[in-house]
Amino acid sequence: MDKRPIGIFDSGLGGLSAVKAVLKYLPEEDIIYFGDTQRVPYGSRSEKTIEAYAKDDIAFLEQFNCKLIMAACGTVSSVAVNATSGIKELFVGVVKPAAAAAVNATKNNKIGVMATWATINSGAYTKEIKALEPKAEVFGVSCPVLVTLVENNWIDTDDYISREIIRRYIDPLLKDGVDTIILGCTHFPHLAPIIQSVAGSGVKLIDNGFEAVMQAKKILEESSLTNEKGRKGTAQYYISDKTQNFSMIAKTLLGIDISDKVTFKELTEKF
Ligand code: DGL
């Protein structure tokens, strides 16, 4: 048994898709979440910048003595490999678990990946999928506008504009005949109901945040590092800018009010 918290980070609200899965599947665990709201979005930036941001995020979480750190960010998991490979705690990213789930789910070996520009450009998902299933065909589409939709809470299934934007991104994947789509940016599972209704029920969506949490659960259980069963874990949320919206949108995304658990922490402070 290990009482230390799990540290989770993302550029903003996206990583809450992983938090949601921890609350449900690892309810006994304490969570420290860091959303770099000061510098979101990450996905349109250079490798050098993303590496530097990832290092700061990890350094921030390391002050909490975490037993496991999760990059609940497809962009960091794909691009900032130098930053994440240096982590001294147990580490889980979202790319490998999502790639494995997609290979498992596809029937026709045609897998779509919706992610940020930096993630698609890195080819990270393609590499992981091909390593598991060389016959798989991978079709990537970078969807930067979807990050903005989530950061602005345009996630309602009835939202006509969001729907049309999603259609524009998904149509090429459907023409390519994919039967599985990886939501390769952790912001995108928050749009899953719209994406599913546009893609149709024949397409299986892979939630990378959820898959990363399942991987973390496995690692913690196998190493006997889970917290005491039956206890109720706590969660603290830190953000690097006083984004008024964070608590409000988080309430929609998580279905709980976290406003008294959100702390503003300037990244210029020494950790
Ligand atoms: N949620 C992140 C990802 O999974 C980052 C999105 C962004 O900041 O551009 O890629």
Short mmCIF file of C-alpha atoms and ligand atoms in Angstrom, two decimals:
data_model
loop_
_atom_site.label_atom_id
_atom_site.label_comp_id
_atom_site.label_asym_id
_atom_site.label_seq_id
_atom_site.Cartn_x
_atom_site.Cartn_y
_atom_site.Cartn_z
CA MET A 1 0.00 0.00 0.00
CA ASP A 2 1.28 3.47 -0.87
CA LYS A 3 -0.43 6.67 0.30
CA ARG A 4 1.43 9.04 -2.02
CA PRO A 5 -0.65 10.87 -4.63
CA ILE A 6 -0.82 10.38 -8.38
CA GLY A 7 0.36 13.46 -10.27
CA ILE A 8 -1.45 14.28 -13.52
CA PHE A 9 -0.69 17.14 -15.88
CA ASP A 10 -1.87 18.68 -19.12
CA SER A 11 -1.81 22.05 -20.85
CA GLY A 12 -5.28 22.86 -19.50
CA LEU A 13 -8.59 21.10 -19.08
CA GLY A 14 -7.86 18.11 -21.32
CA GLY A 15 -6.24 15.98 -18.63
CA LEU A 16 -9.49 16.06 -16.68
CA SER A 17 -10.55 13.18 -18.94
CA ALA A 18 -7.88 11.14 -17.10
CA VAL A 19 -8.94 12.58 -13.73
CA LYS A 20 -12.49 11.44 -14.45
CA ALA A 21 -11.25 7.88 -14.98
CA VAL A 22 -9.12 7.97 -11.79
CA LEU A 23 -12.14 9.16 -9.76
CA LYS A 24 -14.12 6.22 -11.12
CA TYR A 25 -11.60 3.38 -11.32
CA LEU A 26 -9.04 4.34 -8.64
CA PRO A 27 -11.34 6.17 -6.19
CA GLU A 28 -9.03 5.50 -3.23
CA GLU A 29 -6.16 7.46 -4.77
CA ASP A 30 -5.22 11.09 -4.03
CA ILE A 31 -4.73 13.23 -7.12
CA ILE A 32 -2.60 16.30 -7.72
CA TYR A 33 -3.60 17.84 -11.05
CA PHE A 34 -1.65 20.53 -12.84
CA GLY A 35 -3.16 22.39 -15.80
CA ASP A 36 -0.79 24.81 -17.50
CA THR A 37 -3.57 27.27 -18.32
CA GLN A 38 -1.03 30.06 -18.73
CA ARG A 39 0.50 28.41 -21.79
CA VAL A 40 -2.30 26.35 -23.35
CA PRO A 41 -2.36 25.29 -26.19
CA TYR A 42 0.76 23.14 -26.45
CA GLY A 43 -0.16 21.36 -29.65
CA SER A 44 0.77 24.09 -32.11
CA ARG A 45 4.22 24.70 -30.62
CA SER A 46 7.71 23.47 -31.46
CA GLU A 47 9.32 20.38 -29.99
CA LYS A 48 11.80 22.54 -28.05
CA THR A 49 9.02 24.57 -26.43
CA ILE A 50 6.91 21.52 -25.60
CA GLU A 51 9.96 19.83 -24.01
CA ALA A 52 10.59 22.92 -21.87
CA TYR A 53 6.94 23.15 -20.80
CA ALA A 54 6.85 19.44 -19.97
CA LYS A 55 9.96 19.80 -17.79
CA ASP A 56 8.29 22.61 -15.82
CA ASP A 57 5.07 20.60 -15.39
CA ILE A 58 7.00 17.57 -14.15
CA ALA A 59 9.13 19.71 -11.78
CA PHE A 60 5.91 21.21 -10.39
CA LEU A 61 4.43 17.78 -9.66
CA GLU A 62 7.66 16.36 -8.27
CA GLN A 63 7.41 18.62 -5.21
CA PHE A 64 4.36 16.59 -4.09
CA ASN A 65 6.22 13.28 -3.70
CA CYS A 66 3.99 11.53 -6.26
CA LYS A 67 4.19 7.76 -6.65
CA LEU A 68 3.29 8.00 -10.33
CA ILE A 69 3.24 10.88 -12.79
CA MET A 70 0.91 10.83 -15.75
CA ALA A 71 1.34 13.05 -18.80
CA ALA A 72 -2.39 13.29 -19.55
CA CYS A 73 -1.41 15.14 -22.67
CA GLY A 74 -1.04 13.55 -26.07
CA THR A 75 1.29 16.30 -27.20
CA VAL A 76 3.75 15.88 -24.31
CA SER A 77 3.52 12.08 -24.52
CA SER A 78 4.34 12.24 -28.26
CA VAL A 79 6.89 15.00 -28.45
CA ALA A 80 8.60 15.55 -25.08
CA VAL A 81 10.19 12.14 -24.82
CA ASN A 82 13.45 13.57 -23.41
CA ALA A 83 11.58 15.29 -20.59
CA THR A 84 9.42 12.30 -19.70
CA SER A 85 12.16 9.68 -19.93
CA GLY A 86 14.03 11.47 -17.13
CA ILE A 87 11.17 11.14 -14.63
CA LYS A 88 12.29 9.36 -11.46
CA GLU A 89 8.75 8.40 -10.41
CA LEU A 90 6.71 5.75 -12.23
CA PHE A 91 5.50 7.33 -15.46
CA VAL A 92 2.53 6.79 -17.77
CA GLY A 93 1.87 8.68 -21.00
CA VAL A 94 -1.21 8.39 -23.18
CA VAL A 95 0.23 7.23 -26.51
CA LYS A 96 1.24 3.63 -25.80
CA PRO A 97 -1.95 2.61 -23.91
CA ALA A 98 -4.18 4.22 -26.57
CA ALA A 99 -2.26 2.59 -29.43
CA ALA A 100 -2.60 -0.82 -27.76
CA ALA A 101 -6.34 -0.32 -27.21
CA ALA A 102 -6.82 0.70 -30.85
CA VAL A 103 -4.94 -2.32 -32.18
CA ASN A 104 -7.11 -4.46 -29.95
CA ALA A 105 -10.33 -2.81 -31.13
CA THR A 106 -9.86 -2.59 -34.90
CA LYS A 107 -11.30 -5.29 -37.12
CA ASN A 108 -10.10 -3.93 -40.47
CA ASN A 109 -6.69 -2.61 -39.33
CA LYS A 110 -7.59 0.93 -40.39
CA ILE A 111 -7.06 3.27 -37.47
CA GLY A 112 -7.66 7.03 -37.42
CA VAL A 113 -5.89 9.39 -35.04
CA MET A 114 -7.31 12.78 -34.13
CA ALA A 115 -4.76 14.85 -32.23
CA THR A 116 -2.90 18.14 -32.14
CA TRP A 117 -0.62 19.29 -34.92
CA ALA A 118 2.53 18.50 -32.91
CA THR A 119 1.29 15.00 -32.09
CA ILE A 120 0.35 14.14 -35.67
CA ASN A 121 3.58 15.65 -36.94
CA SER A 122 5.61 13.51 -34.51
CA GLY A 123 4.17 10.28 -35.94
CA ALA A 124 4.21 8.86 -32.38
CA TYR A 125 0.85 7.04 -32.55
CA THR A 126 1.68 5.57 -35.96
CA LYS A 127 5.00 4.28 -34.62
CA GLU A 128 3.39 2.65 -31.58
CA ILE A 129 0.55 1.12 -33.61
CA LYS A 130 2.88 -0.25 -36.28
CA ALA A 131 5.14 -1.75 -33.60
CA LEU A 132 2.15 -3.72 -32.34
CA GLU A 133 0.51 -4.46 -35.70
CA PRO A 134 2.73 -3.90 -38.76
CA LYS A 135 -0.23 -4.46 -41.12
CA ALA A 136 -2.22 -1.59 -39.61
CA GLU A 137 -2.87 1.50 -41.70
CA VAL A 138 -2.88 4.70 -39.67
CA PHE A 139 -4.58 7.91 -40.81
CA GLY A 140 -3.82 11.03 -38.80
CA VAL A 141 -5.63 14.34 -38.75
CA SER A 142 -4.56 17.33 -36.72
CA CYS A 143 -7.53 19.02 -35.07
CA PRO A 144 -6.26 22.11 -33.22
CA VAL A 145 -9.64 23.84 -33.14
CA LEU A 146 -11.09 21.06 -30.99
CA VAL A 147 -8.80 22.09 -28.11
CA THR A 148 -10.32 25.57 -28.26
CA LEU A 149 -13.85 24.13 -28.29
CA VAL A 150 -13.18 22.30 -25.03
CA GLU A 151 -11.34 25.22 -23.40
CA ASN A 152 -14.44 27.31 -24.16
CA ASN A 153 -16.97 24.69 -23.12
CA TRP A 154 -18.48 24.28 -26.61
CA ILE A 155 -19.05 20.61 -25.92
CA ASP A 156 -22.81 20.37 -25.98
CA THR A 157 -24.06 17.62 -28.29
CA ASP A 158 -26.59 20.06 -29.76
CA ASP A 159 -23.92 22.62 -30.64
CA TYR A 160 -24.24 22.97 -34.41
CA ILE A 161 -20.92 24.79 -34.89
CA SER A 162 -18.89 22.24 -32.89
CA ARG A 163 -20.57 19.46 -34.82
CA GLU A 164 -19.68 20.94 -38.20
CA ILE A 165 -16.07 21.53 -37.15
CA ILE A 166 -15.83 17.92 -36.02
CA ARG A 167 -17.42 16.75 -39.28
CA ARG A 168 -14.78 18.63 -41.25
CA TYR A 169 -12.00 16.82 -39.36
CA ILE A 170 -13.62 13.38 -39.38
CA ASP A 171 -14.87 13.16 -42.98
CA PRO A 172 -11.43 12.30 -44.44
CA LEU A 173 -11.00 9.52 -41.85
CA LEU A 174 -14.39 8.06 -42.70
CA LYS A 175 -13.53 8.19 -46.41
CA ASP A 176 -10.37 6.24 -45.57
CA GLY A 177 -12.61 3.58 -44.04
CA VAL A 178 -11.33 3.63 -40.45
CA ASP A 179 -13.29 1.52 -37.97
CA THR A 180 -11.42 2.88 -34.94
CA ILE A 181 -10.43 6.43 -34.03
CA ILE A 182 -7.98 7.31 -31.28
CA LEU A 183 -8.92 10.53 -29.52
CA GLY A 184 -5.23 11.29 -29.36
CA CYS A 185 -5.49 14.55 -27.46
CA THR A 186 -6.92 14.41 -23.94
CA HIS A 187 -9.16 17.35 -24.69
CA PHE A 188 -11.09 15.31 -27.25
CA PRO A 189 -12.80 12.71 -25.03
CA HIS A 190 -14.78 15.66 -23.66
CA LEU A 191 -16.26 15.93 -27.17
CA ALA A 192 -16.78 12.17 -27.52
CA PRO A 193 -20.61 12.27 -27.71
CA ILE A 194 -20.50 14.66 -30.70
CA ILE A 195 -17.59 12.83 -32.32
CA GLN A 196 -19.41 9.49 -31.93
CA SER A 197 -22.63 10.82 -33.42
CA VAL A 198 -20.77 12.31 -36.41
CA ALA A 199 -18.60 9.20 -36.92
CA GLY A 200 -21.51 6.79 -36.50
CA SER A 201 -21.92 3.82 -34.19
CA GLY A 202 -19.77 1.57 -36.40
CA VAL A 203 -16.64 3.48 -35.38
CA LYS A 204 -14.99 2.67 -32.06
CA LEU A 205 -13.54 5.67 -30.22
CA ILE A 206 -10.47 5.24 -28.02
CA ASP A 207 -10.24 7.63 -25.06
CA ASN A 208 -6.51 8.06 -24.45
CA GLY A 209 -6.96 9.49 -20.93
CA PHE A 210 -9.04 6.49 -19.90
CA GLU A 211 -6.54 4.04 -21.41
CA ALA A 212 -3.66 5.74 -19.60
CA VAL A 213 -5.51 5.40 -16.29
CA MET A 214 -6.13 1.69 -16.94
CA GLN A 215 -2.39 1.33 -17.55
CA ALA A 216 -1.59 3.23 -14.33
CA LYS A 217 -4.04 1.03 -12.40
CA LYS A 218 -2.31 -2.08 -13.69
CA ILE A 219 1.15 -0.79 -12.79
CA LEU A 220 0.09 0.27 -9.28
CA GLU A 221 -1.70 -3.01 -8.61
CA GLU A 222 1.16 -5.14 -9.91
CA SER A 223 3.66 -3.23 -7.77
CA SER A 224 1.34 -3.23 -4.70
CA LEU A 225 1.38 0.56 -4.72
CA THR A 226 -2.36 1.27 -4.64
CA ASN A 227 -3.82 3.18 -1.70
CA GLU A 228 -6.03 1.59 0.95
CA LYS A 229 -9.15 0.07 -0.62
CA GLY A 230 -12.41 1.66 0.51
CA ARG A 231 -10.92 5.05 1.42
CA LYS A 232 -12.04 8.13 -0.46
CA GLY A 233 -9.21 9.82 -2.30
CA THR A 234 -8.75 13.59 -2.38
CA ALA A 235 -7.99 15.80 -5.37
CA GLN A 236 -6.17 19.12 -5.58
CA TYR A 237 -6.04 21.11 -8.80
CA TYR A 238 -3.34 23.66 -9.64
CA ILE A 239 -3.44 26.01 -12.61
CA SER A 240 -0.75 28.38 -13.84
CA ASP A 241 -3.07 31.24 -14.72
CA LYS A 242 -6.16 32.63 -13.06
CA THR A 243 -8.44 31.32 -15.74
CA GLN A 244 -11.89 32.14 -14.44
CA ASN A 245 -13.32 29.42 -16.58
CA PHE A 246 -11.36 26.50 -15.18
CA SER A 247 -13.63 25.57 -12.26
CA MET A 248 -16.77 26.33 -14.21
CA ILE A 249 -15.86 24.17 -17.20
CA ALA A 250 -14.37 21.47 -14.95
CA LYS A 251 -17.79 21.20 -13.33
CA THR A 252 -19.32 20.35 -16.69
CA LEU A 253 -16.52 17.95 -17.61
CA LEU A 254 -16.26 16.12 -14.27
CA GLY A 255 -19.82 16.55 -13.07
CA ILE A 256 -18.58 17.85 -9.69
CA ASP A 257 -17.85 21.26 -8.24
CA ILE A 258 -14.09 21.57 -7.65
CA SER A 259 -13.97 25.35 -7.18
CA ASP A 260 -12.71 25.10 -3.56
CA LYS A 261 -9.93 22.75 -4.66
CA VAL A 262 -8.40 24.87 -7.40
CA THR A 263 -5.24 26.86 -6.59
CA PHE A 264 -3.46 29.36 -8.81
CA LYS A 265 0.29 28.75 -8.87
CA GLU A 266 2.49 30.97 -10.98
CA LEU A 267 5.02 28.91 -12.89
CA THR A 268 7.70 31.54 -12.31
CA GLU A 269 7.71 30.56 -8.61
CA LYS A 270 10.47 28.17 -7.59
CA PHE A 271 9.18 24.73 -6.75
N1 DGL B 1 -4.55 18.00 -24.16
C1 DGL B 1 -3.30 18.07 -24.84
C2 DGL B 1 -3.05 16.89 -25.71
O1 DGL B 1 -3.46 15.83 -25.30
C3 DGL B 1 -2.84 19.40 -25.33
C4 DGL B 1 -3.69 20.17 -26.24
C5 DGL B 1 -3.04 21.51 -26.48
O2 DGL B 1 -2.69 22.16 -25.49
O3 DGL B 1 -2.86 21.86 -27.66
O4 DGL B 1 -2.42 16.94 -26.74
#
